[in-house]
Coordinates of C-alpha atoms in Angstrom, one line a residue:
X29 CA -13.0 32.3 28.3
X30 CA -10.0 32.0 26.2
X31 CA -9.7 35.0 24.5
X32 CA -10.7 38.7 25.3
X33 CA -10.4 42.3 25.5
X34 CA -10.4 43.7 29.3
X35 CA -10.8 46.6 30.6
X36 CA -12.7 48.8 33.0
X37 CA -16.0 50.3 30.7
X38 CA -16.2 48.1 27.4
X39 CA -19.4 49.6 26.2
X40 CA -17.7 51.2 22.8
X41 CA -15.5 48.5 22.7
X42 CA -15.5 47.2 18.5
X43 CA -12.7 44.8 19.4
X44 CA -15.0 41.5 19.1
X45 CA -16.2 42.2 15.3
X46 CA -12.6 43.0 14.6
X47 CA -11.2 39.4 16.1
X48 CA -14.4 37.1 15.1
X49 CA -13.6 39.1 11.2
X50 CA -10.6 37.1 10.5
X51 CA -9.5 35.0 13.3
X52 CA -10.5 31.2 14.4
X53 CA -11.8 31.7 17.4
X54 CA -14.6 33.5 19.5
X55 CA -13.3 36.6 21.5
X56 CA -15.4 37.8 24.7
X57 CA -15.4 41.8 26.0
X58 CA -14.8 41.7 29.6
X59 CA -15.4 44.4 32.0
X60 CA -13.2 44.4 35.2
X61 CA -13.7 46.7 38.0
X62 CA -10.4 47.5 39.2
X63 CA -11.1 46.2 42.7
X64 CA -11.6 42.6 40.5
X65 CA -8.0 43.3 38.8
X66 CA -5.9 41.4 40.9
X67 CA -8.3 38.3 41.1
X68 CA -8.7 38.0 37.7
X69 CA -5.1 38.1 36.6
X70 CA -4.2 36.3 39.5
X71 CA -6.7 33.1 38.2
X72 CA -5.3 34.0 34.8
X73 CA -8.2 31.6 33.2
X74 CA -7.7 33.0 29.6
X75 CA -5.0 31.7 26.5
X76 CA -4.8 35.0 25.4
X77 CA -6.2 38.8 26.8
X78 CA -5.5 42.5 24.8
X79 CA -5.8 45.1 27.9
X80 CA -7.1 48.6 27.8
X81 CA -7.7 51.3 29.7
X82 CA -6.6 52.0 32.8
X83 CA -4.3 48.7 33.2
X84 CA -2.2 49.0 30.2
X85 CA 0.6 49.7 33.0
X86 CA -0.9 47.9 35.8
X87 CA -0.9 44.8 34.2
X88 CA 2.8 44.3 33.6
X89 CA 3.3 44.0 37.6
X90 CA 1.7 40.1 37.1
X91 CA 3.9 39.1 33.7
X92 CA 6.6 36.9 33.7
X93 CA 8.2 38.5 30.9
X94 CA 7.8 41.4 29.2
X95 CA 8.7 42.0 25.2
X96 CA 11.6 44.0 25.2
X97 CA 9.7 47.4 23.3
X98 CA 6.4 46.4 25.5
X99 CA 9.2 47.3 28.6
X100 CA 10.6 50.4 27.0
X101 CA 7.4 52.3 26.4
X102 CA 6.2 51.0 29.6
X103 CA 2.8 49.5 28.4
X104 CA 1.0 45.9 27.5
X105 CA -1.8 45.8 25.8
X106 CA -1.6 42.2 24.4
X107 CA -1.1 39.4 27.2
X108 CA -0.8 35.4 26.4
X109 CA -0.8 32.8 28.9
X110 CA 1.8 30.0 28.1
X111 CA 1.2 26.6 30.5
X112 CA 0.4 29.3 33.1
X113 CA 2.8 31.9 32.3
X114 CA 1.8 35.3 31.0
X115 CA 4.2 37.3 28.3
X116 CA 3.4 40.5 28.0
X117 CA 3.6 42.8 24.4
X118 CA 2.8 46.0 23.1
X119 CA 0.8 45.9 19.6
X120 CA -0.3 49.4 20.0
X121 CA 3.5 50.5 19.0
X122 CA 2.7 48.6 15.3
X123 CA -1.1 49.6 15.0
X124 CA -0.7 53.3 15.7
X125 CA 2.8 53.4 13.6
X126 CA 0.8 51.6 10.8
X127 CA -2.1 54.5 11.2
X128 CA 0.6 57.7 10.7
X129 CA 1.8 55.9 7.2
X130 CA -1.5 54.9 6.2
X131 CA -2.3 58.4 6.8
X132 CA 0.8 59.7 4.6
X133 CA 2.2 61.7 7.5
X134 CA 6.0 61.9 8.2
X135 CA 7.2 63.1 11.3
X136 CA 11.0 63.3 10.1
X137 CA 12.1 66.5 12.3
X138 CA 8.9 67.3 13.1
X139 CA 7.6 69.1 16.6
X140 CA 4.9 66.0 17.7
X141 CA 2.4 67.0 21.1
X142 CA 1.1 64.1 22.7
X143 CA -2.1 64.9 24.2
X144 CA -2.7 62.7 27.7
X145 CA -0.6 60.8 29.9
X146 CA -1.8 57.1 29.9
X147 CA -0.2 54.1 28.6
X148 CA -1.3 54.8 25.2
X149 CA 0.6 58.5 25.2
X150 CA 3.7 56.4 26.0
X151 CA 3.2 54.6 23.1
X152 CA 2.6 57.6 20.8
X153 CA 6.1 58.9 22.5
X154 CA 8.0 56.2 21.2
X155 CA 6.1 56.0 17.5
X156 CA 6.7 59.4 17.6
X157 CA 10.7 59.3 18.3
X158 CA 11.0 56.2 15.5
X159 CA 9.3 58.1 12.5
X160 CA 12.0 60.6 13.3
X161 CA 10.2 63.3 15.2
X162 CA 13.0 65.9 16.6
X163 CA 10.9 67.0 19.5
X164 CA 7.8 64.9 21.3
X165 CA 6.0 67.0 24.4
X166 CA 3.5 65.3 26.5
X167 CA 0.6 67.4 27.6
X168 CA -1.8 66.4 30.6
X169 CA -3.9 68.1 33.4
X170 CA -0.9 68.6 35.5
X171 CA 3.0 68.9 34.8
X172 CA 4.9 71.8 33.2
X173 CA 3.1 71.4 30.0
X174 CA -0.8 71.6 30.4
X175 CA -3.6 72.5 28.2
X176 CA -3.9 75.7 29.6
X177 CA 0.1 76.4 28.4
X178 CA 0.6 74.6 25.3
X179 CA -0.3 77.1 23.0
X180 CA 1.9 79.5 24.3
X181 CA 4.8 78.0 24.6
X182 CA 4.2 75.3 21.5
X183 CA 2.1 76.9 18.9
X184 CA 4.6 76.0 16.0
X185 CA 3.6 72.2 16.0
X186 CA 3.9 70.3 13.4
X187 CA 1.2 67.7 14.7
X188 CA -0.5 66.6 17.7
X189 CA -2.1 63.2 18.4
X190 CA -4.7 62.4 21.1
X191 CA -4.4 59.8 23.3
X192 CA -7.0 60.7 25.9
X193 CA -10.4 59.5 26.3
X194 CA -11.8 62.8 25.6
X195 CA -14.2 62.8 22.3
X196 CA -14.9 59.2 23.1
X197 CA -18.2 57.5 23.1
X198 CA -20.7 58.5 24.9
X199 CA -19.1 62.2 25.5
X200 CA -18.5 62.5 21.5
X201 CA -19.2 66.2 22.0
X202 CA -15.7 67.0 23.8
X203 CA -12.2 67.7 22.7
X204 CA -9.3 67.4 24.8
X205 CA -7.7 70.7 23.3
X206 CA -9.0 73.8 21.0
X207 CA -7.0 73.7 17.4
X208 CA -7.2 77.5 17.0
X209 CA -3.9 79.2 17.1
X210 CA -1.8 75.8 16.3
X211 CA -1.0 77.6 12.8
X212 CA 1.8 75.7 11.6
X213 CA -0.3 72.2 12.1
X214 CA 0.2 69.5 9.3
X215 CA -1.8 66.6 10.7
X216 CA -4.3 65.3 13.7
X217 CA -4.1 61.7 15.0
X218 CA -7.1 60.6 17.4
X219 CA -6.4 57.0 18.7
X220 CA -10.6 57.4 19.9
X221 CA -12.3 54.8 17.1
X222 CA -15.4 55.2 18.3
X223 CA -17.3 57.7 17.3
X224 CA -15.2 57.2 13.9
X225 CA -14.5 60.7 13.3
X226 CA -14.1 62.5 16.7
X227 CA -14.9 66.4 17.2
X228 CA -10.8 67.1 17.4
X229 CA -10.3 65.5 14.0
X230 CA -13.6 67.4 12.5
X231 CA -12.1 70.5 14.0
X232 CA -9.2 70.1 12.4
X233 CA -10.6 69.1 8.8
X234 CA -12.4 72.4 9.0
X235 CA -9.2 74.3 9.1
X236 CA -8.1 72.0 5.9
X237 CA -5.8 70.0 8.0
X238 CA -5.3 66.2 7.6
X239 CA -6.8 63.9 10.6
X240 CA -7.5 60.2 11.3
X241 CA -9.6 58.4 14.2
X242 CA -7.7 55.5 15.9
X243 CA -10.0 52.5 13.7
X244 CA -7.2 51.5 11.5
X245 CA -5.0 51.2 14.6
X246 CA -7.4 49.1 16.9
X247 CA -7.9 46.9 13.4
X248 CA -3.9 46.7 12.9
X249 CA -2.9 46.2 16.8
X250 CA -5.4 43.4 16.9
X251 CA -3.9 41.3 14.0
X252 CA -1.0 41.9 15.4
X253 CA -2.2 40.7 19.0
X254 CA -3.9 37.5 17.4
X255 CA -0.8 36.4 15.6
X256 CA 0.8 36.6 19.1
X257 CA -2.3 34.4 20.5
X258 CA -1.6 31.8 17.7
X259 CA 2.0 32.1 17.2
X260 CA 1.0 32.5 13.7
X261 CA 1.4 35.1 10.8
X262 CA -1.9 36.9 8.8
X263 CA -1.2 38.1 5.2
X264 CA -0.5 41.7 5.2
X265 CA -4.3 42.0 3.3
X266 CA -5.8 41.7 6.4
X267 CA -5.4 44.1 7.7
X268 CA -7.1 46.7 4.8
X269 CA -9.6 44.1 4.8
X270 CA -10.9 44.0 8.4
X271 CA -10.9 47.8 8.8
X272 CA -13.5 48.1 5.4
X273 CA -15.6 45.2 6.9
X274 CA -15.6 46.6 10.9
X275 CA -16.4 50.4 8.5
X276 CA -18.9 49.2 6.7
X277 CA -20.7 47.4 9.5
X278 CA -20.0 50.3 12.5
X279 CA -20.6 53.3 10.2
X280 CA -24.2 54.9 10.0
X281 CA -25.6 55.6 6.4
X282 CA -27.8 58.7 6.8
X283 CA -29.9 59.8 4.0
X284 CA -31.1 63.7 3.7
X285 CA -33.2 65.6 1.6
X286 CA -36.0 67.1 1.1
X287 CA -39.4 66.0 2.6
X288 CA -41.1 63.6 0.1
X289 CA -37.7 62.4 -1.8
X290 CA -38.2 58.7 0.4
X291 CA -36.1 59.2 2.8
X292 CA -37.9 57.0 5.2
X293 CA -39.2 54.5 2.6
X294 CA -35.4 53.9 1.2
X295 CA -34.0 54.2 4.6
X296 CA -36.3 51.4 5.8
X297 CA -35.4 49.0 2.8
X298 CA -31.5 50.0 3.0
X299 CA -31.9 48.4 6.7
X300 CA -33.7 45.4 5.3
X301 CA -30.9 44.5 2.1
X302 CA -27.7 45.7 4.9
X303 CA -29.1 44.5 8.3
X304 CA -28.5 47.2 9.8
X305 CA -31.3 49.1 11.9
X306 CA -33.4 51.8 10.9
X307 CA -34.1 54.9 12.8
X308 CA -36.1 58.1 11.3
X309 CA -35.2 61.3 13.6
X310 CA -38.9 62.4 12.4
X311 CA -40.2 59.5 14.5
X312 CA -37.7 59.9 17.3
X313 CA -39.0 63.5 18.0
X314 CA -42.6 62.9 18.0
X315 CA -41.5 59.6 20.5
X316 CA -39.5 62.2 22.6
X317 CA -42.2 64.9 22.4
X318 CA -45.1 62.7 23.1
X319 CA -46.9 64.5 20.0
X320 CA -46.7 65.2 15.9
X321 CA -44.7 67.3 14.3
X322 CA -47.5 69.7 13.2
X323 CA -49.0 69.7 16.8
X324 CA -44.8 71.1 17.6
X325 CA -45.1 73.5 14.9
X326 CA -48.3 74.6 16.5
X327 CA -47.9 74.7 19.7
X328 CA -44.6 76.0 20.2
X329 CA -43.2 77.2 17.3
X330 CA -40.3 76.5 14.7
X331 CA -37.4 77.6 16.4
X332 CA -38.1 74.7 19.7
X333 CA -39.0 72.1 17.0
X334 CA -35.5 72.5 15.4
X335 CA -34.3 72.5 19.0
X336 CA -36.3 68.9 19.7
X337 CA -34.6 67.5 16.0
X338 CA -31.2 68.5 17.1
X339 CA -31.8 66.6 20.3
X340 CA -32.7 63.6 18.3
X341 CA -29.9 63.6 15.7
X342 CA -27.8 64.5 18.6
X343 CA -29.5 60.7 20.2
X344 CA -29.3 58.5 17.0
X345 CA -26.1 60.1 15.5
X346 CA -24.4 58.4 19.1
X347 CA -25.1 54.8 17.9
X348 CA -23.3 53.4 15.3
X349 CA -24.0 50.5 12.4
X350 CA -27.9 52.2 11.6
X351 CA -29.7 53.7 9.0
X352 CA -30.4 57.2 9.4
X353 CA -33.1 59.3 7.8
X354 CA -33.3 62.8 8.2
X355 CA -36.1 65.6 8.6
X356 CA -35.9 67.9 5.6
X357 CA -34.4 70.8 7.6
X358 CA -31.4 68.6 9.2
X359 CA -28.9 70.3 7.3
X360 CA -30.0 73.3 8.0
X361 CA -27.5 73.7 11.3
X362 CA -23.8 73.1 11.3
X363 CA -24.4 71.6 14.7
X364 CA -26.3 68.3 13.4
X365 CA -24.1 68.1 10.5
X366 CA -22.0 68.0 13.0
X367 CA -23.5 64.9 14.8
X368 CA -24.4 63.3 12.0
X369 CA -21.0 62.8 10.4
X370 CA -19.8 61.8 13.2
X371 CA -20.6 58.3 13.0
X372 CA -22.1 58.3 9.4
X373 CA -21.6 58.8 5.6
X374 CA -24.3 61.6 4.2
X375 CA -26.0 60.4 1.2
X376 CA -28.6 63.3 -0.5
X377 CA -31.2 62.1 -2.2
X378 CA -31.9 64.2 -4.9
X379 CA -35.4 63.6 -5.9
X380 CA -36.2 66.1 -8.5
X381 CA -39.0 68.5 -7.1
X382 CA -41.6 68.4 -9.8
X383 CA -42.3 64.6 -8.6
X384 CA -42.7 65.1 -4.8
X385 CA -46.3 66.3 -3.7
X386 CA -46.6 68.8 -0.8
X387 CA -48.9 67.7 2.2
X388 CA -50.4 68.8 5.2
X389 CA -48.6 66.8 7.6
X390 CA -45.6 69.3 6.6
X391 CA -45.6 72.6 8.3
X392 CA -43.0 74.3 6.2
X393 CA -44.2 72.2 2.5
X394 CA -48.0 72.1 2.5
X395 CA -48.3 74.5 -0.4
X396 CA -46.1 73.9 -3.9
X397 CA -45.0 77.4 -3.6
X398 CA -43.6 76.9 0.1
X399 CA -42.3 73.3 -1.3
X400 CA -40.7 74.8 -4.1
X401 CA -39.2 78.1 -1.9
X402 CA -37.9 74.9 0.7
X403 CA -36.2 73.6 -2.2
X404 CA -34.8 76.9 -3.4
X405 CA -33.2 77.7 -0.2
X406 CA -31.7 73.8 1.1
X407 CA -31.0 72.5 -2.6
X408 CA -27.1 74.0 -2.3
X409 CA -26.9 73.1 1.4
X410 CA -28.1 69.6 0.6
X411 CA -25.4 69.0 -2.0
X412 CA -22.5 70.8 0.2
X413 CA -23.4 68.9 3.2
X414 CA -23.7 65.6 1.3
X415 CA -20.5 62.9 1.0
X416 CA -22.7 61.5 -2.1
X417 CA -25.4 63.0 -4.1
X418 CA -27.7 60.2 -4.9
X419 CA -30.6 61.0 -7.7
X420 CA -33.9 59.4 -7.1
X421 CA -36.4 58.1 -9.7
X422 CA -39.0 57.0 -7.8
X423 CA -37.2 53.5 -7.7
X424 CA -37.2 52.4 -4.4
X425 CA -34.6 49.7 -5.9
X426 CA -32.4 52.2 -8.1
X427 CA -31.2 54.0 -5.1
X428 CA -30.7 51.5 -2.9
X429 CA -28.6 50.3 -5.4
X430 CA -26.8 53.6 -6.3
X431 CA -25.7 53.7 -2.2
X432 CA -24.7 50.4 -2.5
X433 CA -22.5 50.9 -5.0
X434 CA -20.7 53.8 -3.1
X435 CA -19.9 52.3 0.3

């Protein structure tokens, strides 16, 4: 192994597409138990390792030297070995810095919360103090400022970044903190990449504040960690250029719309022309259920079949890089919305309804009437829901195309 991410649990770890993107060499994700952490720093078989969580501090007790802002925020995430020496540095300090400006924020006199304690939150701290923050707080589980606290004694912040593991993959349903009564709020920064847009940053677009996941940060603080490797300098495009490529291959396209608009027959040829893989909640249901959707419908009812879908989207909104289609009724609750975006970019296809046929395989669209009263009552929930309205002509081609064109 030369080079390689390490930390304890790797499993949402993007860092691999990222490095193999742009740089000339292969990069390895290594799990280490921290029972294994001495021995493997101690063998110190790599040229070059970027360190997550939780040995972002730990590590620096086995480096020879330490980059002077590395030793100030007191975390290394980017360690190279040097004829048996390891140097530590901190690229998380340029990658999150990078992030706030992409984002347009500016902290100048600004109240910042830091939410968590880890090494990550002391690299927030300092970001924080050079974009000219006038006051950064810490909050964690324990100390004078908790979660429990905050909002009453610091409900005039100005913004509030995440550094905890909360919201992460697999747990994507979790927050660290609640938003409400943080009135004065100008911006949300989530260092969590994946999923790409977490449930704090959602929260906080719902209130028409600005947020940001951490991708553009783990894309920036690895160019930065690979020119350390190499002891060499990337053009500054590379940066915009790795996060669309690690977007455009980690992001989900799901398709929604109305039973009949092809869906699942576009869906399935999208995956073909992307590589990506396919996944039809529809499907996933009657797998989970063990039986067809009209048998759900008949046996138990609407309201536990929309409880079975939500289940699924909930299951294939989790995974990341697929194609997604959706039942016709998807968008029909906020919660799989919810889910969906998450990981995904909503496209509605917008078949027009005179050319889709209802059939009996459809509980709720087996009739024209009931078809056209479906369409009636989801048409303006389809198009609010949707990041692109795509119209279909029947074309299998044409709207593969049309998404194409918009990612």
């Amino acid at each position: 192994m030369k080079y390689a991410v390490i930390g304890e649990k790797l499993g949402h770890s993007f860092s691999k597409v990222i490095h193999e993107h742009f740089a000339p060499y292969k990069y390895d994700i290594v799990e280490v138990s921290p029972d294994d952490f001495d021995a493997f720093m101690t063998k110190r078989d790599f040229s070059g390792i970027n360190v997550t969580i939780p040995y972002k501090q730990r590590v620096m007790e086995y480096l020879s030297y330490i980059d002077p802002m590395a030793q100030e925020i007191g975390a290394v995430n980017t360690v190279v070995n040097r004829n048996g020496v390891l140097y530590g540095y901190n690229t998380d300090f340029g990658g999150l810095k990078k992030l706030i400006l992409r984002q347009g924020f500016d902290f100048t006199d600004q109240k910042v919360l830091i939410l968590g304690s880890g090494g990550t939150s002391k690299t927030a701290f300092a970001v924080s103090k050079a974009l000219g923050a006038a006051s950064v707080l810490r909050v964690s589980r324990k100390g004078e400022l908790t979660y429990e606290n905050v909002l009453s004694l610091h409900a005039d912040a100005d913004f509030i970044i995440n550094t905890t593991p909360c919201g992460m993959f697999p747990k994507n349903d979790t927050a660290a903190i609640s938003l409400d009564g943080f009135e004065h709020l100008k911006g949300v920064v989530d260092v969590v990449y994946n999923p790409l847009e977490t449930k704090l940053v959602r929260k906080a677009r719902e209130k028409g504040i600005k947020g940001c996941c951490g991708l553009y940060m783990l894309v920036a603080q690895a160019v930065s960690a690979s020119e350390i490797f190499l002891d060499a300098s990337y053009d500054e495009s590379v940066y915009e250029d790795t996060y669309k490529y690690v977007l455009s291959k980690k992001q989900n396209i799901v398709l929604t719309g109305m039973p009949g608009s092809g869906k699942s027959t576009i869906g399935k040829a999208l995956s073909e022309k992307l590589g990506k893989e396919f996944i039809d909640t529809d499907e996933l249901i009657i797998k989970n259920e063990k039986m067809p959707i009209s048998e759900i419908f008949a046996r138990h009812g609407e309201s536990y079949f929309r409880f079975a879908e939500t289940e699924a989207i909930k299951e294939a909104s989790a995974k990341s890089g697929f194609v997604i289609a959706t039942g016709g009724g998807a968008v029909l609750k906020k919660e799989n919305v919810d889910y969906l975006r998450s990981n995904g970019k909503i496209f509605f296809l917008n078949r027009p309804i005179e050319d889709i046929l209802p059939t009996d395989d459809r509980p709720l669209s087996s009739t024209r009437a009931d078809l056209q009263k479906r369409f009636d009552e989801r048409y303006p929930i389809y198009q609010e829901t949707a990041d692109e309205e795509i119209f279909v002509d029947g074309k299998v081609e044409n709207a593969v195309r049309r998404i194409e064109e918009t990612l």
